[in-house]
């Protein structure tokens, strides 16, 4: 049996094991690239974003990824997206990587703003984190940082805007996203009661080195981050459930990955 087949078998076992124990019907946290809507609304407001002022999707000039980019050209232009994190969160803060690519021309500062809320347009429960760029010399530049969702946060607000406008300036945004740091393992973290348990490292390595290397694995990871937070929150409230999930689900998966890591580790 060649290495590729063995890796796929291990992946199938892990994915199947997790899916079997996950209830269906949950909608919760997650996040990868959040600007897929740039490709869905040709020449108009990006799909899934709310507009203040004027902005367009543009397929001419510099585009970083895909065929369209979001372009704003005025001081009052703001694109806003509310990302639902779930109505039941883990009883501990969650750290996310956030990033965005910007093209800035002229005397203006491009800004991507992130903050957490309880309810869309409800109460802001975190400070606002800014990614910014000034004139990018004819190219897209990436800005990255980390942000932490407080306990109880149910929405992430993302805003695209510019500050200090001058005539003829423009800002374009592309490839914007957020992701739990190191592939946050919600259910495993709840089972172990900490995000620093040594067993989580091999789960994160498997995600990075196997699952995210192919489209099917990436879809599974995205689905996992959508359905797992409310499940993890439910588990975290009970020592009995945490012990059951550790013994029946997480520890066997960790043991399987440790046993087979010679097949899939890079």
PDB file of C-alpha atoms in Angstrom:
ATOM      1  CA  UNK A   1       0.000   0.000   0.000  1.00  0.00           C
ATOM      2  CA  UNK A   2       1.663   3.265  -1.093  1.00  0.00           C
ATOM      3  CA  UNK A   3       2.068   6.285   1.157  1.00  0.00           C
ATOM      4  CA  UNK A   4      -0.724   8.267  -0.514  1.00  0.00           C
ATOM      5  CA  UNK A   5      -3.275   5.527   0.050  1.00  0.00           C
ATOM      6  CA  UNK A   6      -2.230   5.062   3.662  1.00  0.00           C
ATOM      7  CA  UNK A   7      -2.465   8.790   4.346  1.00  0.00           C
ATOM      8  CA  UNK A   8      -5.947   8.893   2.834  1.00  0.00           C
ATOM      9  CA  UNK A   9      -7.032   5.935   4.978  1.00  0.00           C
ATOM     10  CA  UNK A  10      -5.811   7.661   8.127  1.00  0.00           C
ATOM     11  CA  UNK A  11      -7.588  10.848   7.054  1.00  0.00           C
ATOM     12  CA  UNK A  12     -10.802   8.909   6.439  1.00  0.00           C
ATOM     13  CA  UNK A  13     -10.618   7.293   9.872  1.00  0.00           C
ATOM     14  CA  UNK A  14     -10.089  10.612  11.617  1.00  0.00           C
ATOM     15  CA  UNK A  15     -12.767  12.470   9.663  1.00  0.00           C
ATOM     16  CA  UNK A  16     -15.277   9.650  10.050  1.00  0.00           C
ATOM     17  CA  UNK A  17     -14.602   9.374  13.778  1.00  0.00           C
ATOM     18  CA  UNK A  18     -15.166  13.060  14.364  1.00  0.00           C
ATOM     19  CA  UNK A  19     -18.265  13.275  12.181  1.00  0.00           C
ATOM     20  CA  UNK A  20     -19.903  10.306  13.870  1.00  0.00           C
ATOM     21  CA  UNK A  21     -19.795  12.053  17.238  1.00  0.00           C
ATOM     22  CA  UNK A  22     -20.851  15.524  16.058  1.00  0.00           C
ATOM     23  CA  UNK A  23     -24.564  16.376  16.280  1.00  0.00           C
ATOM     24  CA  UNK A  24     -26.013  17.932  13.160  1.00  0.00           C
ATOM     25  CA  UNK A  25     -27.973  21.134  12.789  1.00  0.00           C
ATOM     26  CA  UNK A  26     -25.584  23.490  14.568  1.00  0.00           C
ATOM     27  CA  UNK A  27     -24.438  26.790  13.131  1.00  0.00           C
ATOM     28  CA  UNK A  28     -21.445  28.231  14.869  1.00  0.00           C
ATOM     29  CA  UNK A  29     -18.076  29.858  14.670  1.00  0.00           C
ATOM     30  CA  UNK A  30     -15.623  29.479  11.935  1.00  0.00           C
ATOM     31  CA  UNK A  31     -13.921  31.446   9.297  1.00  0.00           C
ATOM     32  CA  UNK A  32     -11.462  31.188   6.524  1.00  0.00           C
ATOM     33  CA  UNK A  33     -11.447  33.617   3.643  1.00  0.00           C
ATOM     34  CA  UNK A  34     -14.476  35.850   4.148  1.00  0.00           C
ATOM     35  CA  UNK A  35     -14.514  37.748   0.860  1.00  0.00           C
ATOM     36  CA  UNK A  36     -15.858  35.037  -1.463  1.00  0.00           C
ATOM     37  CA  UNK A  37     -18.654  37.538  -2.098  1.00  0.00           C
ATOM     38  CA  UNK A  38     -16.249  39.663  -4.122  1.00  0.00           C
ATOM     39  CA  UNK A  39     -16.620  37.056  -6.862  1.00  0.00           C
ATOM     40  CA  UNK A  40     -20.422  36.837  -6.650  1.00  0.00           C
ATOM     41  CA  UNK A  41     -21.574  40.380  -7.349  1.00  0.00           C
ATOM     42  CA  UNK A  42     -19.997  41.546 -10.580  1.00  0.00           C
ATOM     43  CA  UNK A  43     -19.770  45.313 -10.753  1.00  0.00           C
ATOM     44  CA  UNK A  44     -21.881  45.869  -7.636  1.00  0.00           C
ATOM     45  CA  UNK A  45     -21.725  45.655  -3.877  1.00  0.00           C
ATOM     46  CA  UNK A  46     -19.874  42.496  -2.786  1.00  0.00           C
ATOM     47  CA  UNK A  47     -22.290  39.747  -1.758  1.00  0.00           C
ATOM     48  CA  UNK A  48     -22.727  39.506   2.013  1.00  0.00           C
ATOM     49  CA  UNK A  49     -21.358  42.980   2.701  1.00  0.00           C
ATOM     50  CA  UNK A  50     -23.295  46.102   3.735  1.00  0.00           C
ATOM     51  CA  UNK A  51     -22.335  49.354   2.079  1.00  0.00           C
ATOM     52  CA  UNK A  52     -22.140  52.890   3.406  1.00  0.00           C
ATOM     53  CA  UNK A  53     -21.345  55.397   0.669  1.00  0.00           C
ATOM     54  CA  UNK A  54     -20.282  53.871  -2.630  1.00  0.00           C
ATOM     55  CA  UNK A  55     -18.095  50.937  -3.540  1.00  0.00           C
ATOM     56  CA  UNK A  56     -17.891  48.449  -6.369  1.00  0.00           C
ATOM     57  CA  UNK A  57     -16.490  45.096  -7.323  1.00  0.00           C
ATOM     58  CA  UNK A  58     -13.856  45.710  -9.983  1.00  0.00           C
ATOM     59  CA  UNK A  59     -12.273  43.282 -12.411  1.00  0.00           C
ATOM     60  CA  UNK A  60      -9.920  45.775 -14.055  1.00  0.00           C
ATOM     61  CA  UNK A  61      -6.577  46.954 -12.820  1.00  0.00           C
ATOM     62  CA  UNK A  62      -4.824  45.134  -9.985  1.00  0.00           C
ATOM     63  CA  UNK A  63      -6.662  42.112  -8.551  1.00  0.00           C
ATOM     64  CA  UNK A  64      -4.843  39.946  -6.014  1.00  0.00           C
ATOM     65  CA  UNK A  65      -6.946  36.751  -6.022  1.00  0.00           C
ATOM     66  CA  UNK A  66      -9.691  35.518  -8.339  1.00  0.00           C
ATOM     67  CA  UNK A  67     -11.276  37.877 -10.849  1.00  0.00           C
ATOM     68  CA  UNK A  68     -12.712  40.653  -8.678  1.00  0.00           C
ATOM     69  CA  UNK A  69     -11.601  43.003  -5.951  1.00  0.00           C
ATOM     70  CA  UNK A  70     -13.570  45.410  -3.730  1.00  0.00           C
ATOM     71  CA  UNK A  71     -12.745  49.038  -4.511  1.00  0.00           C
ATOM     72  CA  UNK A  72     -13.605  52.189  -2.544  1.00  0.00           C
ATOM     73  CA  UNK A  73     -12.797  55.716  -3.658  1.00  0.00           C
ATOM     74  CA  UNK A  74     -14.262  58.097  -1.102  1.00  0.00           C
ATOM     75  CA  UNK A  75     -14.054  59.220   2.502  1.00  0.00           C
ATOM     76  CA  UNK A  76     -17.526  57.946   3.393  1.00  0.00           C
ATOM     77  CA  UNK A  77     -17.198  54.534   1.714  1.00  0.00           C
ATOM     78  CA  UNK A  78     -17.333  51.602   4.123  1.00  0.00           C
ATOM     79  CA  UNK A  79     -18.040  47.927   3.502  1.00  0.00           C
ATOM     80  CA  UNK A  80     -19.184  45.992   6.576  1.00  0.00           C
ATOM     81  CA  UNK A  81     -19.696  42.269   7.128  1.00  0.00           C
ATOM     82  CA  UNK A  82     -21.103  40.615  10.270  1.00  0.00           C
ATOM     83  CA  UNK A  83     -19.813  37.064  10.766  1.00  0.00           C
ATOM     84  CA  UNK A  84     -21.884  34.886  13.075  1.00  0.00           C
ATOM     85  CA  UNK A  85     -19.792  32.983  15.625  1.00  0.00           C
ATOM     86  CA  UNK A  86     -22.655  31.071  17.230  1.00  0.00           C
ATOM     87  CA  UNK A  87     -25.045  31.680  20.105  1.00  0.00           C
ATOM     88  CA  UNK A  88     -23.134  29.373  22.439  1.00  0.00           C
ATOM     89  CA  UNK A  89     -19.407  29.885  22.778  1.00  0.00           C
ATOM     90  CA  UNK A  90     -16.631  28.152  24.649  1.00  0.00           C
ATOM     91  CA  UNK A  91     -16.155  29.317  28.249  1.00  0.00           C
ATOM     92  CA  UNK A  92     -12.701  30.670  27.365  1.00  0.00           C
ATOM     93  CA  UNK A  93     -11.396  33.325  24.961  1.00  0.00           C
ATOM     94  CA  UNK A  94     -10.495  32.232  21.432  1.00  0.00           C
ATOM     95  CA  UNK A  95      -7.535  33.681  19.544  1.00  0.00           C
ATOM     96  CA  UNK A  96      -7.740  34.166  15.773  1.00  0.00           C
ATOM     97  CA  UNK A  97      -5.263  35.014  13.064  1.00  0.00           C
ATOM     98  CA  UNK A  98      -6.646  37.759  10.813  1.00  0.00           C
ATOM     99  CA  UNK A  99      -5.255  38.984   7.517  1.00  0.00           C
ATOM    100  CA  UNK A 100      -6.028  41.045   4.459  1.00  0.00           C
ATOM    101  CA  UNK A 101      -4.442  42.192   1.210  1.00  0.00           C
ATOM    102  CA  UNK A 102      -4.664  45.859   0.272  1.00  0.00           C
ATOM    103  CA  UNK A 103      -3.756  47.965  -2.734  1.00  0.00           C
ATOM    104  CA  UNK A 104      -3.485  51.667  -1.860  1.00  0.00           C
ATOM    105  CA  UNK A 105      -2.864  54.440  -4.352  1.00  0.00           C
ATOM    106  CA  UNK A 106      -2.567  58.135  -3.548  1.00  0.00           C
ATOM    107  CA  UNK A 107      -2.811  60.032  -0.299  1.00  0.00           C
ATOM    108  CA  UNK A 108      -5.032  57.716   1.734  1.00  0.00           C
ATOM    109  CA  UNK A 109      -4.709  54.953   4.345  1.00  0.00           C
ATOM    110  CA  UNK A 110      -6.500  51.669   3.677  1.00  0.00           C
ATOM    111  CA  UNK A 111      -7.983  50.066   6.790  1.00  0.00           C
ATOM    112  CA  UNK A 112      -9.456  46.675   7.685  1.00  0.00           C
ATOM    113  CA  UNK A 113     -11.108  46.885  11.120  1.00  0.00           C
ATOM    114  CA  UNK A 114     -12.065  43.900  13.321  1.00  0.00           C
ATOM    115  CA  UNK A 115     -14.106  43.870  16.532  1.00  0.00           C
ATOM    116  CA  UNK A 116     -16.324  41.424  18.443  1.00  0.00           C
ATOM    117  CA  UNK A 117     -19.973  41.947  19.424  1.00  0.00           C
ATOM    118  CA  UNK A 118     -22.810  40.260  21.252  1.00  0.00           C
ATOM    119  CA  UNK A 119     -25.438  40.397  18.530  1.00  0.00           C
ATOM    120  CA  UNK A 120     -25.187  42.159  15.187  1.00  0.00           C
ATOM    121  CA  UNK A 121     -25.419  45.881  15.974  1.00  0.00           C
ATOM    122  CA  UNK A 122     -25.708  44.875  19.634  1.00  0.00           C
ATOM    123  CA  UNK A 123     -22.951  45.537  22.175  1.00  0.00           C
ATOM    124  CA  UNK A 124     -19.292  45.737  21.252  1.00  0.00           C
ATOM    125  CA  UNK A 125     -17.295  43.527  23.631  1.00  0.00           C
ATOM    126  CA  UNK A 126     -13.751  44.042  22.388  1.00  0.00           C
ATOM    127  CA  UNK A 127     -11.494  46.841  21.286  1.00  0.00           C
ATOM    128  CA  UNK A 128     -11.188  47.458  17.535  1.00  0.00           C
ATOM    129  CA  UNK A 129      -8.101  46.030  15.834  1.00  0.00           C
ATOM    130  CA  UNK A 130      -6.887  47.748  12.666  1.00  0.00           C
ATOM    131  CA  UNK A 131      -4.847  46.478   9.742  1.00  0.00           C
ATOM    132  CA  UNK A 132      -3.634  49.439   7.697  1.00  0.00           C
ATOM    133  CA  UNK A 133      -1.530  50.339   4.685  1.00  0.00           C
ATOM    134  CA  UNK A 134      -0.536  53.548   2.931  1.00  0.00           C
ATOM    135  CA  UNK A 135       0.627  53.885  -0.690  1.00  0.00           C
ATOM    136  CA  UNK A 136       1.650  50.348  -1.668  1.00  0.00           C
ATOM    137  CA  UNK A 137       3.699  51.334  -4.727  1.00  0.00           C
ATOM    138  CA  UNK A 138       1.524  49.654  -7.326  1.00  0.00           C
ATOM    139  CA  UNK A 139       1.198  46.263  -5.630  1.00  0.00           C
ATOM    140  CA  UNK A 140      -0.931  44.426  -3.069  1.00  0.00           C
ATOM    141  CA  UNK A 141       0.517  44.084   0.427  1.00  0.00           C
ATOM    142  CA  UNK A 142      -0.609  41.729   3.172  1.00  0.00           C
ATOM    143  CA  UNK A 143      -1.280  42.812   6.734  1.00  0.00           C
ATOM    144  CA  UNK A 144      -1.729  40.278   9.541  1.00  0.00           C
ATOM    145  CA  UNK A 145      -2.255  40.195  13.285  1.00  0.00           C
ATOM    146  CA  UNK A 146      -4.063  38.187  15.982  1.00  0.00           C
ATOM    147  CA  UNK A 147      -7.277  39.081  17.784  1.00  0.00           C
ATOM    148  CA  UNK A 148      -9.024  37.486  20.743  1.00  0.00           C
ATOM    149  CA  UNK A 149     -12.750  36.839  20.964  1.00  0.00           C
ATOM    150  CA  UNK A 150     -13.966  37.414  24.544  1.00  0.00           C
ATOM    151  CA  UNK A 151     -16.223  34.877  26.209  1.00  0.00           C
ATOM    152  CA  UNK A 152     -19.779  35.567  25.070  1.00  0.00           C
ATOM    153  CA  UNK A 153     -18.932  37.146  21.721  1.00  0.00           C
ATOM    154  CA  UNK A 154     -21.403  36.037  19.049  1.00  0.00           C
ATOM    155  CA  UNK A 155     -20.407  38.165  16.037  1.00  0.00           C
ATOM    156  CA  UNK A 156     -17.235  39.427  14.410  1.00  0.00           C
ATOM    157  CA  UNK A 157     -17.621  42.735  12.570  1.00  0.00           C
ATOM    158  CA  UNK A 158     -15.236  43.412   9.666  1.00  0.00           C
ATOM    159  CA  UNK A 159     -15.101  46.855   8.043  1.00  0.00           C
ATOM    160  CA  UNK A 160     -13.206  47.982   4.954  1.00  0.00           C
ATOM    161  CA  UNK A 161     -12.553  51.704   4.692  1.00  0.00           C
ATOM    162  CA  UNK A 162     -10.058  54.483   4.018  1.00  0.00           C
ATOM    163  CA  UNK A 163      -8.908  57.481   6.034  1.00  0.00           C
ATOM    164  CA  UNK A 164      -7.332  60.780   5.007  1.00  0.00           C
ATOM    165  CA  UNK A 165      -8.649  60.819   1.470  1.00  0.00           C
ATOM    166  CA  UNK A 166      -7.267  63.047  -1.237  1.00  0.00           C
ATOM    167  CA  UNK A 167      -8.522  63.464  -4.806  1.00  0.00           C
ATOM    168  CA  UNK A 168      -7.748  60.560  -7.095  1.00  0.00           C
ATOM    169  CA  UNK A 169      -6.871  58.116  -4.311  1.00  0.00           C
ATOM    170  CA  UNK A 170      -8.264  54.572  -4.186  1.00  0.00           C
ATOM    171  CA  UNK A 171      -8.134  51.508  -1.966  1.00  0.00           C
ATOM    172  CA  UNK A 172      -8.729  47.916  -3.068  1.00  0.00           C
ATOM    173  CA  UNK A 173      -9.259  44.970  -0.746  1.00  0.00           C
ATOM    174  CA  UNK A 174      -8.835  41.280  -1.485  1.00  0.00           C
ATOM    175  CA  UNK A 175      -8.245  37.942   0.271  1.00  0.00           C
ATOM    176  CA  UNK A 176      -9.533  38.904   3.713  1.00  0.00           C
ATOM    177  CA  UNK A 177      -9.938  36.261   6.365  1.00  0.00           C
ATOM    178  CA  UNK A 178      -9.692  35.013   9.906  1.00  0.00           C
ATOM    179  CA  UNK A 179      -8.843  31.633  11.341  1.00  0.00           C
ATOM    180  CA  UNK A 180      -8.371  30.151  14.829  1.00  0.00           C
ATOM    181  CA  UNK A 181      -4.687  30.273  15.758  1.00  0.00           C
ATOM    182  CA  UNK A 182      -2.821  27.053  14.858  1.00  0.00           C
ATOM    183  CA  UNK A 183      -6.078  25.440  13.844  1.00  0.00           C
ATOM    184  CA  UNK A 184      -7.953  25.714  17.113  1.00  0.00           C
ATOM    185  CA  UNK A 185      -9.368  22.303  18.089  1.00  0.00           C
ATOM    186  CA  UNK A 186     -12.618  23.317  19.760  1.00  0.00           C
ATOM    187  CA  UNK A 187     -13.889  19.899  20.870  1.00  0.00           C
ATOM    188  CA  UNK A 188     -10.472  18.576  21.879  1.00  0.00           C
ATOM    189  CA  UNK A 189      -9.755  21.790  23.773  1.00  0.00           C
ATOM    190  CA  UNK A 190     -13.045  21.470  25.638  1.00  0.00           C
ATOM    191  CA  UNK A 191     -12.301  17.817  26.411  1.00  0.00           C
ATOM    192  CA  UNK A 192      -8.864  18.584  27.858  1.00  0.00           C
ATOM    193  CA  UNK A 193      -9.934  21.851  29.485  1.00  0.00           C
ATOM    194  CA  UNK A 194      -7.044  23.859  28.008  1.00  0.00           C
ATOM    195  CA  UNK A 195      -5.788  24.968  24.602  1.00  0.00           C
ATOM    196  CA  UNK A 196      -2.195  24.077  25.547  1.00  0.00           C
ATOM    197  CA  UNK A 197      -2.606  20.321  26.102  1.00  0.00           C
ATOM    198  CA  UNK A 198       0.237  18.476  24.380  1.00  0.00           C
ATOM    199  CA  UNK A 199      -2.222  16.154  22.633  1.00  0.00           C
ATOM    200  CA  UNK A 200      -3.558  19.110  20.638  1.00  0.00           C
ATOM    201  CA  UNK A 201      -0.251  19.604  18.850  1.00  0.00           C
ATOM    202  CA  UNK A 202      -0.561  16.453  16.758  1.00  0.00           C
ATOM    203  CA  UNK A 203      -4.152  17.329  15.816  1.00  0.00           C
ATOM    204  CA  UNK A 204      -2.986  20.742  14.634  1.00  0.00           C
ATOM    205  CA  UNK A 205      -0.053  19.213  12.735  1.00  0.00           C
ATOM    206  CA  UNK A 206      -2.372  16.764  10.980  1.00  0.00           C
ATOM    207  CA  UNK A 207      -4.678  19.604   9.993  1.00  0.00           C
ATOM    208  CA  UNK A 208      -1.813  21.675   8.565  1.00  0.00           C
ATOM    209  CA  UNK A 209       0.135  18.883   6.879  1.00  0.00           C
ATOM    210  CA  UNK A 210      -2.689  16.689   5.547  1.00  0.00           C
ATOM    211  CA  UNK A 211      -6.197  18.133   5.673  1.00  0.00           C
ATOM    212  CA  UNK A 212      -5.373  21.607   4.351  1.00  0.00           C
ATOM    213  CA  UNK A 213      -3.248  20.215   1.545  1.00  0.00           C
ATOM    214  CA  UNK A 214      -6.289  19.137  -0.484  1.00  0.00           C
ATOM    215  CA  UNK A 215      -9.727  20.541  -1.273  1.00  0.00           C
ATOM    216  CA  UNK A 216     -11.715  17.774   0.479  1.00  0.00           C
ATOM    217  CA  UNK A 217      -9.728  18.138   3.677  1.00  0.00           C
ATOM    218  CA  UNK A 218     -10.082  21.917   3.568  1.00  0.00           C
ATOM    219  CA  UNK A 219     -13.859  21.587   3.241  1.00  0.00           C
ATOM    220  CA  UNK A 220     -13.908  19.290   6.262  1.00  0.00           C
ATOM    221  CA  UNK A 221     -11.863  21.766   8.318  1.00  0.00           C
ATOM    222  CA  UNK A 222     -14.182  24.603   7.361  1.00  0.00           C
ATOM    223  CA  UNK A 223     -17.248  22.531   8.271  1.00  0.00           C
ATOM    224  CA  UNK A 224     -15.652  21.546  11.582  1.00  0.00           C
ATOM    225  CA  UNK A 225     -15.145  25.170  12.579  1.00  0.00           C
ATOM    226  CA  UNK A 226     -18.749  25.919  11.694  1.00  0.00           C
ATOM    227  CA  UNK A 227     -20.360  23.150  13.744  1.00  0.00           C
ATOM    228  CA  UNK A 228     -17.999  22.440  16.628  1.00  0.00           C
ATOM    229  CA  UNK A 229     -18.086  25.524  18.950  1.00  0.00           C
ATOM    230  CA  UNK A 230     -21.588  24.965  20.408  1.00  0.00           C
ATOM    231  CA  UNK A 231     -20.813  21.263  20.792  1.00  0.00           C
ATOM    232  CA  UNK A 232     -17.577  22.110  22.576  1.00  0.00           C
ATOM    233  CA  UNK A 233     -19.347  24.619  24.828  1.00  0.00           C
ATOM    234  CA  UNK A 234     -21.849  21.940  25.850  1.00  0.00           C
ATOM    235  CA  UNK A 235     -19.057  19.441  26.576  1.00  0.00           C
ATOM    236  CA  UNK A 236     -16.998  21.949  28.577  1.00  0.00           C
ATOM    237  CA  UNK A 237     -19.776  22.397  31.145  1.00  0.00           C
ATOM    238  CA  UNK A 238     -19.618  18.800  32.357  1.00  0.00           C
ATOM    239  CA  UNK A 239     -16.590  16.949  33.768  1.00  0.00           C
ATOM    240  CA  UNK A 240     -18.374  13.689  32.978  1.00  0.00           C
ATOM    241  CA  UNK A 241     -18.867  14.595  29.298  1.00  0.00           C
ATOM    242  CA  UNK A 242     -15.295  15.834  29.023  1.00  0.00           C
ATOM    243  CA  UNK A 243     -14.013  12.498  30.311  1.00  0.00           C
ATOM    244  CA  UNK A 244     -16.279  10.549  27.934  1.00  0.00           C
ATOM    245  CA  UNK A 245     -15.240  12.592  24.893  1.00  0.00           C
ATOM    246  CA  UNK A 246     -11.567  12.282  25.824  1.00  0.00           C
ATOM    247  CA  UNK A 247     -11.771   8.521  26.295  1.00  0.00           C
ATOM    248  CA  UNK A 248     -14.093   7.612  23.437  1.00  0.00           C
ATOM    249  CA  UNK A 249     -13.216  10.154  20.738  1.00  0.00           C
ATOM    250  CA  UNK A 250     -10.206  12.405  21.214  1.00  0.00           C
ATOM    251  CA  UNK A 251      -7.656  10.038  22.792  1.00  0.00           C
ATOM    252  CA  UNK A 252      -8.247   7.277  20.182  1.00  0.00           C
ATOM    253  CA  UNK A 253      -7.800   9.824  17.366  1.00  0.00           C
ATOM    254  CA  UNK A 254      -4.626  11.199  18.987  1.00  0.00           C
ATOM    255  CA  UNK A 255      -3.281   7.665  19.465  1.00  0.00           C
ATOM    256  CA  UNK A 256      -4.038   6.798  15.842  1.00  0.00           C
ATOM    257  CA  UNK A 257      -2.235   9.890  14.592  1.00  0.00           C
ATOM    258  CA  UNK A 258       0.765   9.227  16.818  1.00  0.00           C
ATOM    259  CA  UNK A 259       0.951   5.627  15.601  1.00  0.00           C
ATOM    260  CA  UNK A 260       0.694   6.629  11.936  1.00  0.00           C
ATOM    261  CA  UNK A 261       2.667   9.887  11.939  1.00  0.00           C
ATOM    262  CA  UNK A 262       5.505   8.277   9.996  1.00  0.00           C
ATOM    263  CA  UNK A 263       3.065   7.995   7.078  1.00  0.00           C
ATOM    264  CA  UNK A 264       1.785  11.552   6.955  1.00  0.00           C
ATOM    265  CA  UNK A 265       4.306  13.888   8.588  1.00  0.00           C
ATOM    266  CA  UNK A 266       6.230  16.007   6.112  1.00  0.00           C
TER     267      UNK A 266
END
